[in-house]
Amino acid sequence: MRRAVIVGAGMGGLATAARLAKAGYEVLVFEARDQIGGRLGELRRDGYRFDTGPTLLMMLEPLERLFKDLHRRLEDYLDLVLVDPSYRVYFGDGTVFDSSPNIAHMVREIAHKISPTEVPGYLRLMADLSAMYHAVIPAFVRKQYYSLADLFTPYQISLLVRHRLLAKLWRRIPRYVRDPRLQMLFSFQTMYLGLSPKDALWVYGVLTYMESGEGVWYPRGGMHRIPQAIAQIAQEEGARIYLNHRVSAVLVEGERAVGIRLATGEVVRADVVVINVDAPTAYRELLPPTPYARRAFRNSCSALMFYIGYTEPLPHQLHHNVYFSRDFEQNLHELFAQNRVPSDPSFYTCLSNRTDPTDAPAGCENLYVLVPVPNLTGEDARVAAPCVLETVIERVGLKRERMQFVETLTPHDWQALGLWQGAAFGIAHTFFQSTAFRPSVQTPFRNCYLVGASTQPGNGIPMTLISAELVAERVLGKEGRKA
Ligand SMILES: Cc1cc2nc3c(=O)[nH]c(=O)nc-3n(C[C@H](O)[C@H](O)[C@H](O)COP(=O)(O)OP(=O)(O)OC[C@H]3O[C@@H](n4cnc5c(N)ncnc54)[C@H](O)[C@@H]3O)c2cc1C
């Protein structure tokens, strides 16, 4: 039996483990922390439960394909519900808007809260983004890149031109909707990748479509149920997962990976090594020196998190809520151009107990707050955290005496998870760090692969699942077997 060692039990690592175990490999997963899931972690305190990172499950297809490939029924492991409205938006001018994947609801909301004249533009936008999404995902995203030539086939060039993929998102959105609030609403999704909507290419409008077209989903029991379910299947297929086992090096002989060394000094030999650690960290700290270790990656921004046990209902909040800065353009400038903690930041809140009442004690709320802030190359978010919390308290209308506790997570904590420069969303999705330019799933060493958000195709749960598909295909293709 051939042995695969996986370094890290994040989404990419676990999905690869399940695929390789299903294909007959002996799979050993070594995870540095005391829980699986990586960024998709869980925090429990005083009767409250919080997902620590991702809260929005979009683009279900890669998850569904994973279960299908593993010969499992998704509904036996996960109870997925569509969250509708997707989220409530608080604009800086006081407008409160409920965003929905239901076109009828959205049309009414736009007509009543913004203007009926904007409705045709919204419908055109969704139609164009939908066409782009269905062309781009198979042609550029779920694709093995062996060389740059794979990026410039005649078909792909025709898509670049037809859908104007390289135009600027910020410039094109106003061609559909004129109201600045709608322009913000249909472009801020790039911040899920830690990317400013002002810098993003039009192709990243696929994120807007994922959310507004396909909807935001939630697994009952919490987002952390997703890695738990995948880990369960991996274990049913024979994989073994070792928590509190930090890997200190990948061992290479000649040009070939032959195993790993644990922080304890123990050596584990393997036929295949798959690294689920952030790519810059993997190249700098785990692999022998290569030019990749010197590559100056541009990193995404980071996230300042507050997990608040709140002892009174917040009836105006939905499961997901977005608060736009009172000056969104200034917010983007401070965050992305000046690398500063914004003076009046936009932020996002999540109350999963709206869908899972047991996530908070009766009459209480598990309030999760995510504030985009600079990574460790910029202003120190630890220093700014009290001031940012004040803004959150003021805008959400919180009462201090009802805040039973506030747990804080800063870019330094994301760095401790292996994320280079504490960039919570990994390396940025610039043009030269996307598609074929993004670090390949194949490292320069034979039998050694990268999986996860900082490799191809990119950041987010669906992308890390696709990255696991790409790795499994390469490993198994070489062996002549299929998951
Ligand atoms: C705050 C936040 C909110 C987000 N929201 C969303 C969202 O709503 N929807 C969405 O789709 N995506 C979201 N994302 C992105 C999503 O979390 C990531 O794309 C995805 O979880 C990354 O998975 P990964 O496979 O790269 O592994 P990671 O989650 O990065 O896990 C890597 C694992 O490797 C382990 N490790 C590191 N070094 C070592 C070592 N030396 N030895 C052993 N183990 C090691 C780490 O402990 C960790 O468990 C969010 C991210 C953040 C930070």
Coordinates of N, CA, C and O in Angstrom, one line a residue, residues 33 64 77 109 131 166 225 259 287 300 317 359-360 379 382 425 470:
R33 N -2.4 21.9 15.3 CA -3.3 22.4 16.4 C -4.1 21.2 17.0 O -4.0 20.1 16.6
E64 N -20.6 19.0 -3.4 CA -21.4 17.9 -3.9 C -20.6 16.9 -4.7 O -20.8 15.7 -4.5
Y77 N -24.6 13.4 5.8 CA -23.6 14.0 6.6 C -23.9 15.4 7.0 O -23.5 15.9 8.1
E109 N -37.2 44.8 -3.3 CA -36.3 45.5 -2.3 C -35.6 46.7 -3.1 O -35.5 47.8 -2.6
A131 N -23.7 34.3 -17.1 CA -23.0 33.8 -18.3 C -21.5 33.7 -18.1 O -20.9 32.7 -18.5
L166 N -10.8 41.1 -18.1 CA -9.7 41.8 -17.5 C -10.1 43.3 -17.3 O -9.3 44.1 -16.9
R225 N -19.0 21.8 10.9 CA -19.5 20.5 10.5 C -18.9 20.0 9.2 O -18.8 18.8 8.9
G259 N 9.2 12.1 2.6 CA 8.5 12.0 3.9 C 8.6 13.3 4.6 O 8.9 14.4 4.0
L287 N 10.1 23.4 3.0 CA 10.7 22.8 1.8 C 12.2 23.3 1.7 O 12.5 24.3 2.2
S300 N -3.0 39.1 0.8 CA -4.4 39.7 1.0 C -4.3 40.6 2.3 O -3.4 40.5 3.1
Q317 N -31.0 42.2 13.9 CA -29.9 41.5 13.1 C -30.5 40.2 12.5 O -31.3 39.5 13.1
D359 N -26.8 27.5 19.4 CA -25.4 28.1 19.4 C -25.3 29.2 20.5 O -24.2 29.7 20.7
A360 N -26.4 29.6 21.2 CA -26.3 30.6 22.3 C -27.3 30.2 23.3 O -28.4 29.6 23.0
E379 N -0.5 48.6 9.7 CA -0.8 49.1 11.1 C -1.2 47.9 11.9 O -1.9 47.0 11.5
R382 N -3.8 44.9 16.7 CA -4.0 44.7 18.1 C -4.1 46.0 18.9 O -4.9 46.2 19.8
F425 N -6.6 35.7 4.3 CA -7.1 35.1 3.1 C -6.0 34.6 2.2 O -6.3 34.4 1.0
L470 N -7.6 18.8 -7.8 CA -6.5 18.9 -8.8 C -5.3 18.0 -8.3 O -4.7 17.4 -9.0

